[in-house]
mmCIF file of C-alpha atoms in Angstrom:
data_model
loop_
_atom_site.group_PDB
_atom_site.id
_atom_site.type_symbol
_atom_site.label_atom_id
_atom_site.label_comp_id
_atom_site.label_asym_id
_atom_site.label_seq_id
_atom_site.Cartn_x
_atom_site.Cartn_y
_atom_site.Cartn_z
ATOM 1 C CA MET A 45 0.000 0.000 0.000
ATOM 2 C CA SER A 46 1.391 3.388 -0.937
ATOM 3 C CA VAL A 47 1.431 6.296 1.461
ATOM 4 C CA ASP A 48 0.330 9.699 0.198
ATOM 5 C CA ASN A 49 1.635 12.724 2.079
ATOM 6 C CA ARG A 50 -1.388 14.749 1.008
ATOM 7 C CA ARG A 51 -4.625 15.118 2.966
ATOM 8 C CA THR A 52 -7.999 15.682 1.336
ATOM 9 C CA VAL A 53 -10.300 18.138 3.117
ATOM 10 C CA ARG A 54 -13.972 18.641 2.310
ATOM 11 C CA ALA A 55 -14.939 22.294 2.287
ATOM 12 C CA LYS A 56 -18.480 23.001 3.413
ATOM 13 C CA THR A 57 -20.397 24.959 0.801
ATOM 14 C CA ASN A 58 -23.982 25.659 0.072
ATOM 15 C CA GLY A 59 -23.833 23.079 -2.694
ATOM 16 C CA ASP A 60 -21.849 19.903 -3.130
ATOM 17 C CA SER A 61 -18.685 19.437 -1.157
ATOM 18 C CA ALA A 62 -15.471 19.783 -3.176
ATOM 19 C CA PRO A 63 -12.173 18.111 -2.318
ATOM 20 C CA ARG A 64 -9.235 20.329 -1.442
ATOM 21 C CA GLU A 65 -5.676 19.016 -1.293
ATOM 22 C CA ILE A 66 -3.280 20.225 1.387
ATOM 23 C CA ARG A 67 0.352 19.400 0.731
ATOM 24 C CA ARG A 68 2.439 18.511 3.725
ATOM 25 C CA ARG A 69 6.153 19.064 3.715
ATOM 26 C CA PRO A 70 7.992 15.733 3.530
ATOM 27 C CA LYS A 71 9.514 14.741 6.841
ATOM 28 C CA ASN A 72 12.859 14.290 5.125
ATOM 29 C CA ARG A 73 12.807 17.664 3.361
ATOM 30 C CA ARG A 74 16.022 18.801 5.006
ATOM 31 C CA ALA A 75 17.815 15.653 3.833
ATOM 32 C CA GLN A 76 16.409 16.136 0.330
ATOM 33 C CA ILE A 77 17.745 19.690 0.271
ATOM 34 C CA ALA A 78 21.169 18.570 1.458
ATOM 35 C CA ALA A 79 21.334 15.848 -1.220
ATOM 36 C CA ALA A 80 20.243 18.236 -3.982
ATOM 37 C CA ALA A 81 22.745 20.853 -2.848
ATOM 38 C CA ALA A 82 25.563 18.298 -2.735
ATOM 39 C CA SER A 83 24.791 17.229 -6.300
ATOM 40 C CA ALA A 84 24.659 20.817 -7.517
ATOM 41 C CA PHE A 85 27.843 21.859 -5.727
ATOM 42 C CA GLY A 86 29.611 18.737 -6.960
ATOM 43 C CA SER A 87 28.698 19.485 -10.566
ATOM 44 C CA LEU A 88 29.049 23.272 -10.683
ATOM 45 C CA GLY A 89 31.195 24.176 -7.685
ATOM 46 C CA TYR A 90 30.270 26.317 -4.718
ATOM 47 C CA HIS A 91 30.292 29.575 -6.665
ATOM 48 C CA GLY A 92 28.360 28.165 -9.600
ATOM 49 C CA VAL A 93 25.200 27.379 -7.604
ATOM 50 C CA SER A 94 22.581 29.680 -6.108
ATOM 51 C CA MET A 95 19.883 28.975 -3.543
ATOM 52 C CA GLU A 96 17.376 29.577 -6.337
ATOM 53 C CA ASP A 97 19.018 26.811 -8.400
ATOM 54 C CA ILE A 98 18.733 24.362 -5.521
ATOM 55 C CA ALA A 99 15.128 25.310 -4.776
ATOM 56 C CA SER A 100 14.161 25.046 -8.438
ATOM 57 C CA GLY A 101 15.692 21.582 -8.701
ATOM 58 C CA LEU A 102 13.524 20.449 -5.794
ATOM 59 C CA GLY A 103 10.400 22.145 -7.089
ATOM 60 C CA ILE A 104 10.078 24.390 -4.055
ATOM 61 C CA SER A 105 10.343 28.103 -3.480
ATOM 62 C CA SER A 106 13.434 29.886 -2.253
ATOM 63 C CA ALA A 107 11.469 30.900 0.834
ATOM 64 C CA ALA A 108 10.843 27.242 1.627
ATOM 65 C CA LEU A 109 14.539 26.537 1.243
ATOM 66 C CA TYR A 110 15.494 29.345 3.608
ATOM 67 C CA ARG A 111 13.244 27.844 6.278
ATOM 68 C CA HIS A 112 15.749 25.003 6.531
ATOM 69 C CA TYR A 113 19.040 26.730 5.761
ATOM 70 C CA PRO A 114 19.796 30.440 6.315
ATOM 71 C CA SER A 115 22.264 30.686 3.433
ATOM 72 C CA LYS A 116 24.039 28.841 0.655
ATOM 73 C CA TYR A 117 27.158 28.796 2.791
ATOM 74 C CA ALA A 118 25.298 27.037 5.608
ATOM 75 C CA LEU A 119 24.305 24.287 3.167
ATOM 76 C CA PHE A 120 27.823 24.046 1.790
ATOM 77 C CA ARG A 121 29.446 23.948 5.218
ATOM 78 C CA GLU A 122 27.067 21.329 6.571
ATOM 79 C CA GLU A 123 27.622 18.979 3.641
ATOM 80 C CA LEU A 124 31.425 19.199 3.677
ATOM 81 C CA LEU A 125 31.676 18.649 7.404
ATOM 82 C CA ARG A 126 29.096 15.843 7.259
ATOM 83 C CA VAL A 127 31.168 13.973 4.695
ATOM 84 C CA GLY A 128 34.382 14.715 6.565
ATOM 85 C CA ARG A 129 32.767 13.328 9.703
ATOM 86 C CA ALA A 130 31.535 10.227 7.857
ATOM 87 C CA MET A 131 35.051 9.520 6.620
ATOM 88 C CA THR A 132 36.540 10.091 10.071
ATOM 89 C CA GLU A 133 34.008 7.829 11.768
ATOM 90 C CA SER A 134 34.523 5.110 9.175
ATOM 91 C CA VAL A 135 38.154 4.569 10.204
ATOM 92 C CA GLN A 136 37.395 4.199 13.911
ATOM 93 C CA LEU A 137 37.641 0.500 14.656
ATOM 94 C CA PRO A 138 35.233 -1.128 17.117
ATOM 95 C CA GLU A 139 36.552 -2.469 20.403
ATOM 96 C CA GLN A 140 36.289 -6.067 19.240
ATOM 97 C CA ALA A 141 38.932 -5.362 16.585
ATOM 98 C CA ALA A 142 41.585 -4.862 19.275
ATOM 99 C CA ASP A 143 42.653 -8.517 19.117
ATOM 100 C CA ALA A 144 42.686 -8.684 15.316
ATOM 101 C CA SER A 145 45.928 -8.990 13.382
ATOM 102 C CA PRO A 146 47.515 -5.853 11.849
ATOM 103 C CA GLU A 147 46.470 -7.042 8.393
ATOM 104 C CA GLN A 148 42.879 -7.590 9.489
ATOM 105 C CA ARG A 149 42.747 -4.182 11.154
ATOM 106 C CA LEU A 150 44.131 -2.335 8.137
ATOM 107 C CA ARG A 151 41.778 -4.228 5.853
ATOM 108 C CA GLN A 152 38.826 -3.269 8.034
ATOM 109 C CA VAL A 153 39.839 0.390 8.045
ATOM 110 C CA LEU A 154 40.341 0.451 4.288
ATOM 111 C CA ASP A 155 37.059 -1.321 3.562
ATOM 112 C CA ALA A 156 35.096 1.053 5.786
ATOM 113 C CA LEU A 157 36.742 4.148 4.326
ATOM 114 C CA ILE A 158 36.192 2.917 0.782
ATOM 115 C CA THR A 159 32.512 2.267 1.523
ATOM 116 C CA ALA A 160 32.055 5.727 3.022
ATOM 117 C CA THR A 161 33.748 7.314 0.013
ATOM 118 C CA ILE A 162 31.660 5.401 -2.534
ATOM 119 C CA ASP A 163 28.476 6.249 -0.621
ATOM 120 C CA ASN A 164 29.380 9.955 -0.662
ATOM 121 C CA ARG A 165 31.172 10.122 -4.015
ATOM 122 C CA VAL A 166 29.532 13.352 -5.194
ATOM 123 C CA SER A 167 30.236 15.212 -1.978
ATOM 124 C CA VAL A 168 33.794 13.904 -1.649
ATOM 125 C CA THR A 169 34.446 16.098 -4.689
ATOM 126 C CA LEU A 170 33.652 19.091 -2.496
ATOM 127 C CA VAL A 171 35.980 17.914 0.257
ATOM 128 C CA ARG A 172 38.799 17.470 -2.253
ATOM 129 C CA TRP A 173 38.525 20.673 -4.265
ATOM 130 C CA GLU A 174 36.029 23.155 -2.802
ATOM 131 C CA GLY A 175 37.024 23.092 0.856
ATOM 132 C CA ARG A 176 39.237 26.136 0.342
ATOM 133 C CA TYR A 177 36.063 28.235 0.151
ATOM 134 C CA LEU A 178 35.172 27.421 3.749
ATOM 135 C CA GLU A 179 35.646 30.104 6.359
ATOM 136 C CA PRO A 180 38.905 29.667 8.331
ATOM 137 C CA GLU A 181 37.385 27.994 11.395
ATOM 138 C CA ASP A 182 35.382 25.579 9.274
ATOM 139 C CA LEU A 183 38.351 24.815 7.031
ATOM 140 C CA GLU A 184 40.425 24.050 10.106
ATOM 141 C CA LEU A 185 37.765 21.593 11.251
ATOM 142 C CA LEU A 186 37.652 19.911 7.837
ATOM 143 C CA ASN A 187 41.444 19.634 7.829
ATOM 144 C CA GLU A 188 41.335 18.076 11.291
ATOM 145 C CA GLN A 189 38.878 15.505 9.993
ATOM 146 C CA GLN A 190 41.143 14.628 7.089
ATOM 147 C CA THR A 191 44.147 14.446 9.405
ATOM 148 C CA GLY A 192 42.191 12.005 11.562
ATOM 149 C CA VAL A 193 41.672 9.759 8.540
ATOM 150 C CA LEU A 194 45.375 9.903 7.643
ATOM 151 C CA ASP A 195 46.381 9.185 11.252
ATOM 152 C CA ALA A 196 44.142 6.114 11.340
ATOM 153 C CA LEU A 197 45.584 4.803 8.088
ATOM 154 C CA GLY A 198 49.096 5.493 9.334
ATOM 155 C CA ALA A 199 48.527 3.783 12.691
ATOM 156 C CA GLU A 200 47.386 0.560 11.050
ATOM 157 C CA LEU A 201 50.070 0.707 8.368
ATOM 158 C CA ILE A 202 52.906 1.092 10.868
ATOM 159 C CA ALA A 203 51.474 -1.825 12.855
ATOM 160 C CA LEU A 204 51.625 -3.898 9.673
ATOM 161 C CA ARG A 205 55.113 -2.655 8.785
ATOM 162 C CA PRO A 206 56.765 -1.673 12.094
ATOM 163 C CA GLY A 207 60.119 -0.862 10.498
ATOM 164 C CA LEU A 208 58.656 1.575 7.981
ATOM 165 C CA ASP A 209 60.459 4.891 7.738
ATOM 166 C CA GLU A 210 58.435 7.876 8.980
ATOM 167 C CA ASP A 211 58.712 9.712 5.670
ATOM 168 C CA ASP A 212 57.607 6.635 3.746
ATOM 169 C CA LEU A 213 54.703 6.194 6.148
ATOM 170 C CA ARG A 214 53.465 9.736 5.516
ATOM 171 C CA VAL A 215 53.689 9.341 1.750
ATOM 172 C CA LEU A 216 52.079 5.904 1.624
ATOM 173 C CA ARG A 217 49.109 6.830 3.789
ATOM 174 C CA ALA A 218 48.537 9.956 1.684
ATOM 175 C CA ALA A 219 48.756 7.840 -1.467
ATOM 176 C CA MET A 220 46.139 5.404 -0.151
ATOM 177 C CA LEU A 221 43.722 8.215 0.707
ATOM 178 C CA SER A 222 44.340 9.819 -2.681
ATOM 179 C CA THR A 223 43.623 6.555 -4.487
ATOM 180 C CA ILE A 224 40.347 6.050 -2.650
ATOM 181 C CA THR A 225 39.069 9.610 -3.017
ATOM 182 C CA SER A 226 40.172 9.897 -6.654
ATOM 183 C CA ILE A 227 36.819 8.372 -7.637
ATOM 184 C CA ALA A 228 35.331 11.808 -6.967
ATOM 185 C CA ASP A 229 37.388 13.368 -9.785
ATOM 186 C CA HIS A 230 35.557 11.713 -12.676
ATOM 187 C CA HIS A 231 32.311 10.043 -13.719
ATOM 188 C CA ALA A 232 33.493 6.590 -14.770
ATOM 189 C CA ALA A 233 31.168 3.865 -13.524
ATOM 190 C CA LEU A 234 31.632 0.511 -11.835
ATOM 191 C CA PRO A 235 29.300 -1.526 -9.614
ATOM 192 C CA ALA A 236 29.972 -0.623 -5.994
ATOM 193 C CA LYS A 237 31.292 -4.063 -5.016
ATOM 194 C CA SER A 238 33.648 -4.219 -7.986
ATOM 195 C CA LEU A 239 34.872 -0.696 -7.314
ATOM 196 C CA ALA A 240 35.457 -1.466 -3.635
ATOM 197 C CA ARG A 241 37.526 -4.543 -4.541
ATOM 198 C CA LEU A 242 39.579 -2.565 -7.057
ATOM 199 C CA LEU A 243 40.316 0.276 -4.630
ATOM 200 C CA SER A 244 41.153 -2.166 -1.837
ATOM 201 C CA SER A 245 43.581 -4.037 -4.080
ATOM 202 C CA ALA A 246 45.275 -0.817 -5.175
ATOM 203 C CA CYS A 247 45.604 0.351 -1.563
ATOM 204 C CA TRP A 248 47.192 -2.933 -0.545
ATOM 205 C CA ASP A 249 49.670 -2.607 -3.390
ATOM 206 C CA ILE A 250 50.551 0.835 -2.039
ATOM 207 C CA ALA A 251 50.727 -0.401 1.560
ATOM 208 C CA ARG A 252 53.352 -2.970 0.592
ATOM 209 C CA ALA A 253 55.343 -0.643 -1.677
ATOM 210 C CA GLU A 254 59.058 -0.062 -1.278
ATOM 211 C CA LEU A 255 59.746 3.513 -2.320
ATOM 212 C CA PRO A 256 62.985 4.867 -3.760
ATOM 213 C CA ALA A 257 65.256 6.348 -1.123
ATOM 214 C CA VAL A 258 64.685 9.971 -0.180
ATOM 215 C CA GLY A 259 67.410 11.945 -1.908
ATOM 216 C CA ASP A 260 68.521 15.510 -1.596
ATOM 217 C CA ALA A 261 66.099 18.240 -2.537
ATOM 218 C CA VAL A 262 66.070 18.754 -6.277
ATOM 219 C CA GLU A 263 65.744 22.317 -7.400
ATOM 220 C CA LEU A 264 63.140 22.526 -10.100
ATOM 221 C CA ALA A 265 63.998 24.448 -13.199
ATOM 222 C CA ALA A 266 62.828 28.019 -12.929
ATOM 223 C CA ALA A 267 60.056 29.009 -15.271
ATOM 224 C CA ALA A 268 61.467 30.539 -18.416
ATOM 225 C CA GLU A 269 61.379 34.283 -18.543
ATOM 226 C CA ILE A 270 58.723 35.620 -20.851
ATOM 227 C CA PRO A 271 59.653 38.749 -22.822
ATOM 228 C CA ASP A 272 57.508 41.750 -21.989
ATOM 229 C CA SER A 273 56.511 41.910 -25.619
ATOM 230 C CA PHE A 274 54.995 38.405 -25.469
ATOM 231 C CA LYS A 275 51.961 39.434 -23.425
ATOM 232 C CA HIS A 276 49.802 36.587 -24.684
ATOM 233 C CA GLU A 277 51.911 34.005 -22.829
ATOM 234 C CA LEU A 278 52.564 36.210 -19.827
ATOM 235 C CA LEU A 279 48.848 36.786 -19.286
ATOM 236 C CA LEU A 280 48.177 33.077 -19.407
ATOM 237 C CA ARG A 281 50.857 32.294 -16.844
ATOM 238 C CA LYS A 282 49.754 35.030 -14.454
ATOM 239 C CA ALA A 283 46.109 34.025 -14.800
ATOM 240 C CA VAL A 284 46.896 30.398 -13.918
ATOM 241 C CA GLU A 285 48.925 31.496 -10.894
ATOM 242 C CA LEU A 286 46.047 33.660 -9.664
ATOM 243 C CA PHE A 287 43.423 30.959 -10.306
ATOM 244 C CA HIS A 288 45.592 28.567 -8.301
ATOM 245 C CA ASP A 289 46.138 30.952 -5.400
ATOM 246 C CA ARG A 290 42.648 32.447 -5.076
ATOM 247 C CA GLY A 291 40.258 30.272 -7.059
ATOM 248 C CA TYR A 292 38.804 31.300 -10.402
ATOM 249 C CA PRO A 293 35.701 33.084 -9.019
ATOM 250 C CA ASN A 294 37.881 35.341 -6.855
ATOM 251 C CA VAL A 295 40.081 36.625 -9.694
ATOM 252 C CA SER A 296 39.146 39.555 -11.919
ATOM 253 C CA VAL A 297 40.441 40.616 -15.299
ATOM 254 C CA GLU A 298 41.874 43.658 -13.514
ATOM 255 C CA ASP A 299 43.856 41.356 -11.207
ATOM 256 C CA ILE A 300 45.300 39.504 -14.185
ATOM 257 C CA ALA A 301 46.195 42.699 -16.005
ATOM 258 C CA THR A 302 47.984 44.067 -12.936
ATOM 259 C CA ALA A 303 49.914 40.818 -12.404
ATOM 260 C CA ALA A 304 51.057 40.927 -16.042
ATOM 261 C CA GLY A 305 52.166 44.548 -15.771
ATOM 262 C CA LEU A 306 49.445 45.969 -17.987
ATOM 263 C CA SER A 307 48.162 49.439 -17.292
ATOM 264 C CA ALA A 308 44.476 48.606 -17.696
ATOM 265 C CA ALA A 309 42.168 45.608 -17.856
ATOM 266 C CA SER A 310 41.135 46.629 -21.355
ATOM 267 C CA ALA A 311 44.596 45.637 -22.590
ATOM 268 C CA VAL A 312 43.810 41.993 -21.783
ATOM 269 C CA TYR A 313 41.103 41.966 -24.443
ATOM 270 C CA ARG A 314 43.682 42.483 -27.161
ATOM 271 C CA PHE A 315 44.791 38.893 -26.522
ATOM 272 C CA TYR A 316 41.861 37.088 -24.874
ATOM 273 C CA ARG A 317 38.106 37.549 -24.965
ATOM 274 C CA GLY A 318 37.968 37.531 -21.195
ATOM 275 C CA LYS A 319 38.802 35.644 -18.021
ATOM 276 C CA SER A 320 37.005 32.490 -19.144
ATOM 277 C CA ASP A 321 38.984 32.479 -22.386
ATOM 278 C CA LEU A 322 42.192 32.453 -20.360
ATOM 279 C CA LEU A 323 40.912 29.519 -18.328
ATOM 280 C CA ALA A 324 39.986 27.605 -21.483
ATOM 281 C CA ALA A 325 43.454 28.246 -22.921
ATOM 282 C CA ALA A 326 45.021 26.873 -19.730
ATOM 283 C CA PHE A 327 42.890 23.727 -19.916
ATOM 284 C CA ARG A 328 43.753 23.172 -23.566
ATOM 285 C CA ARG A 329 47.428 23.416 -22.735
ATOM 286 C CA ALA A 330 47.170 20.927 -19.865
ATOM 287 C CA ALA A 331 45.065 18.466 -21.860
ATOM 288 C CA GLU A 332 47.277 18.640 -24.930
ATOM 289 C CA ARG A 333 50.415 18.140 -22.840
ATOM 290 C CA VAL A 334 49.090 14.732 -21.834
ATOM 291 C CA SER A 335 47.553 13.746 -25.159
ATOM 292 C CA SER A 336 50.504 14.789 -27.330
ATOM 293 C CA ALA A 337 52.928 12.551 -25.414
ATOM 294 C CA ILE A 338 51.038 9.320 -26.101
ATOM 295 C CA GLY A 339 51.828 8.773 -29.776
ATOM 296 C CA PRO A 340 55.613 9.229 -29.527
ATOM 297 C CA ALA A 341 55.816 7.106 -26.366
ATOM 298 C CA VAL A 342 53.947 4.208 -27.935
ATOM 299 C CA ALA A 343 55.844 4.475 -31.217
ATOM 300 C CA THR A 344 59.300 4.390 -29.642
ATOM 301 C CA ALA A 345 58.773 1.964 -26.737
ATOM 302 C CA GLU A 346 59.578 -1.720 -26.950
ATOM 303 C CA SER A 347 56.503 -2.763 -24.974
ATOM 304 C CA PRO A 348 53.261 -1.356 -23.569
ATOM 305 C CA GLU A 349 54.848 -1.308 -20.103
ATOM 306 C CA ALA A 350 57.826 0.667 -21.387
ATOM 307 C CA ALA A 351 55.450 3.098 -23.101
ATOM 308 C CA LEU A 352 53.576 3.624 -19.841
ATOM 309 C CA VAL A 353 56.782 4.137 -17.881
ATOM 310 C CA SER A 354 57.759 6.830 -20.365
ATOM 311 C CA LEU A 355 54.328 8.457 -20.126
ATOM 312 C CA ILE A 356 54.432 8.334 -16.321
ATOM 313 C CA ASP A 357 57.811 10.058 -16.243
ATOM 314 C CA GLN A 358 56.651 12.728 -18.673
ATOM 315 C CA TYR A 359 53.406 13.277 -16.779
ATOM 316 C CA VAL A 360 55.169 13.672 -13.444
ATOM 317 C CA GLU A 361 57.816 15.982 -14.862
ATOM 318 C CA GLY A 362 55.244 18.162 -16.589
ATOM 319 C CA SER A 363 53.093 18.331 -13.470
ATOM 320 C CA PHE A 364 56.046 19.251 -11.266
ATOM 321 C CA THR A 365 57.133 21.941 -13.721
ATOM 322 C CA GLU A 366 53.641 23.441 -13.910
ATOM 323 C CA ARG A 367 52.193 22.738 -10.485
ATOM 324 C CA ALA A 368 49.721 25.627 -10.582
ATOM 325 C CA LEU A 369 48.343 24.514 -13.937
ATOM 326 C CA THR A 370 47.966 20.929 -12.722
ATOM 327 C CA PHE A 371 45.978 22.099 -9.695
ATOM 328 C CA VAL A 372 43.769 24.427 -11.727
ATOM 329 C CA TYR A 373 43.063 21.593 -14.150
ATOM 330 C CA TYR A 374 41.466 19.634 -11.317
ATOM 331 C CA THR A 375 39.618 22.451 -9.590
ATOM 332 C CA GLU A 376 38.141 24.793 -12.165
ATOM 333 C CA PHE A 377 36.600 22.719 -14.955
ATOM 334 C CA GLN A 378 33.072 23.841 -14.109
ATOM 335 C CA HIS A 379 34.092 27.407 -14.965
ATOM 336 C CA VAL A 380 35.337 26.571 -18.462
ATOM 337 C CA PRO A 381 32.973 28.019 -21.089
ATOM 338 C CA ALA A 382 30.311 25.499 -22.084
ATOM 339 C CA GLU A 383 31.351 25.520 -25.737
ATOM 340 C CA GLU A 384 34.873 24.443 -24.755
ATOM 341 C CA ARG A 385 33.911 21.640 -22.390
ATOM 342 C CA THR A 386 32.914 19.115 -25.017
ATOM 343 C CA VAL A 387 36.235 19.397 -26.830
ATOM 344 C CA LEU A 388 38.188 19.221 -23.585
ATOM 345 C CA ARG A 389 36.203 16.234 -22.345
ATOM 346 C CA ASN A 390 36.893 14.428 -25.601
ATOM 347 C CA ILE A 391 40.627 15.070 -25.301
ATOM 348 C CA GLN A 392 40.596 13.952 -21.666
ATOM 349 C CA ARG A 393 38.579 10.829 -22.417
ATOM 350 C CA LEU A 394 40.787 9.789 -25.318
ATOM 351 C CA SER A 395 43.941 10.277 -23.243
ATOM 352 C CA VAL A 396 42.550 8.185 -20.389
ATOM 353 C CA GLU A 397 41.414 5.507 -22.850
ATOM 354 C CA GLU A 398 44.898 5.262 -24.364
ATOM 355 C CA TRP A 399 46.546 4.975 -20.960
ATOM 356 C CA ALA A 400 43.925 2.421 -19.913
ATOM 357 C CA ARG A 401 44.506 0.385 -23.070
ATOM 358 C CA LEU A 402 48.209 0.202 -22.272
ATOM 359 C CA VAL A 403 47.426 -0.803 -18.698
ATOM 360 C CA ARG A 404 45.311 -3.704 -19.965
ATOM 361 C CA GLU A 405 48.171 -4.811 -22.201
ATOM 362 C CA VAL A 406 50.217 -5.198 -19.020
ATOM 363 C CA ARG A 407 47.334 -6.469 -16.852
ATOM 364 C CA PRO A 408 44.881 -8.318 -19.107
ATOM 365 C CA GLU A 409 42.823 -9.409 -16.099
ATOM 366 C CA LEU A 410 41.469 -5.867 -15.742
ATOM 367 C CA THR A 411 38.271 -4.736 -17.422
ATOM 368 C CA PRO A 412 38.236 -1.476 -19.415
ATOM 369 C CA ALA A 413 36.338 0.242 -16.612
ATOM 370 C CA GLU A 414 38.768 -0.969 -13.941
ATOM 371 C CA SER A 415 41.771 0.228 -15.920
ATOM 372 C CA ARG A 416 40.166 3.662 -16.345
ATOM 373 C CA PHE A 417 39.665 3.985 -12.588
ATOM 374 C CA LEU A 418 43.313 3.120 -12.001
ATOM 375 C CA VAL A 419 44.484 5.695 -14.547
ATOM 376 C CA HIS A 420 42.428 8.377 -12.819
ATOM 377 C CA ALA A 421 43.852 7.268 -9.458
ATOM 378 C CA ALA A 422 47.407 7.488 -10.784
ATOM 379 C CA PHE A 423 46.789 11.000 -12.134
ATOM 380 C CA ALA A 424 45.288 12.094 -8.811
ATOM 381 C CA LEU A 425 48.365 10.918 -6.906
ATOM 382 C CA VAL A 426 50.490 13.564 -8.578
ATOM 383 C CA VAL A 427 48.366 16.538 -7.609
ATOM 384 C CA ASP A 428 47.501 15.189 -4.153
ATOM 385 C CA LEU A 429 51.090 14.446 -3.138
ATOM 386 C CA GLY A 430 52.080 17.834 -4.517
ATOM 387 C CA ARG A 431 49.439 19.504 -2.347
ATOM 388 C CA SER A 432 50.506 17.545 0.716
ATOM 389 C CA PHE A 433 54.288 17.747 0.449
ATOM 390 C CA GLY A 434 55.144 20.448 -2.089
ATOM 391 C CA THR A 435 58.663 20.118 -3.427
ATOM 392 C CA THR A 436 60.087 18.311 -0.400
ATOM 393 C CA PRO A 437 62.298 15.283 -1.195
ATOM 394 C CA ILE A 438 59.893 12.769 0.366
ATOM 395 C CA ALA A 439 57.554 13.364 -2.580
ATOM 396 C CA SER A 440 60.179 13.704 -5.286
ATOM 397 C CA GLN A 441 59.486 13.003 -8.939
ATOM 398 C CA ALA A 442 61.082 9.560 -8.636
ATOM 399 C CA ARG A 443 58.937 8.592 -5.664
ATOM 400 C CA VAL A 444 55.719 9.919 -7.182
ATOM 401 C CA ALA A 445 56.468 8.107 -10.461
ATOM 402 C CA ALA A 446 57.113 4.907 -8.489
ATOM 403 C CA LEU A 447 53.704 5.201 -6.827
ATOM 404 C CA MET A 448 52.018 5.744 -10.189
ATOM 405 C CA GLN A 449 53.640 2.514 -11.361
ATOM 406 C CA ILE A 450 52.384 0.704 -8.261
ATOM 407 C CA VAL A 451 48.817 1.863 -8.856
ATOM 408 C CA LEU A 452 48.803 1.064 -12.572
ATOM 409 C CA PHE A 453 50.836 -2.148 -12.630
ATOM 410 C CA GLY A 454 50.168 -3.430 -9.106
ATOM 411 C CA ARG A 455 53.954 -3.558 -8.708
ATOM 412 C CA PRO A 456 57.086 -1.601 -9.673
ATOM 413 C CA ALA A 457 57.801 -1.392 -13.389
ATOM 414 C CA GLN A 458 59.961 -4.183 -14.819
ATOM 415 C CA VAL A 459 61.633 -2.331 -17.672
#
């Protein structure tokens, strides 16, 4: 029997009675609003969504929405901290796990964290890339939640590998969290059970990894000087730096012009149609850097594994050289002009497909979907370890490349 949340009332009139429907607010309206907001924020970013958008998607008025949440920020904050709390709670083992072996405990922590991440995949996107728009106190709380997850992973990993170096421990636990949460960076699909098994297997490969020794700090090559006369390139570089530092919505054309040494914002329009055109140019550059390397690597390598090793090295080097661009590529896609997105998505998809095809040549047991998830996880490692450790030696190019190999091959490369 179905339950109708409407009540029919008979109005007394001089003639026949007529039915009148009174709609009752669903008891779970607040949860519905939170879910709709999470989906909208995940797709369009915090700045790309209004309260009116959320209300319209639910078929209610803005006034009805404000009865539950006083502002868009309140919705945003609640969802991020809810997901952060769900992830933190997932890694807290029950008392009965105290007598379990280190392997059993780590497996339980990983399985619970993976489940929580899959269940909240849309909102994990917000935790990964939109948290910087939280107010300082709220951002500090979100960071504490994420630190709690890393500490739990680290505690179980060191119990499994008691002789593990502290630097290696920090990198490996960050790599496991990155691999799990990377599913929020794309829309590839897998049944939940299959995805959980794949992520668990990849995390165990990471947990057992032997990383290259930490060497001395390597000074990255300084960005080439751009002649003042080459304003087109200078504007692009300064725009990417500002988008990275402040977030695209918080940067104006005037800011970009000033950073590039131009006297007025109007001078920017001699080279670009506007701020969004600069962002699109940055995305094209990042996408083409990855796609253009594939053909030469495949043509010159002796095997699919050798081709992937070459691509991994090139990807890591390019990402280290242009850290700001790599970060922007992950965080600002929703702000790219709509007419550019289709082309960029096609380039991205084709690049991932080519990497995934090579992965399956090395690991034929993987399905196409599984190999795509692993490629996305390997890409995410680079930006996540860069965010966590910067240019410190514990996350050097060699060590990051080694972790990409582990994720893609399930072992170190053998070429």
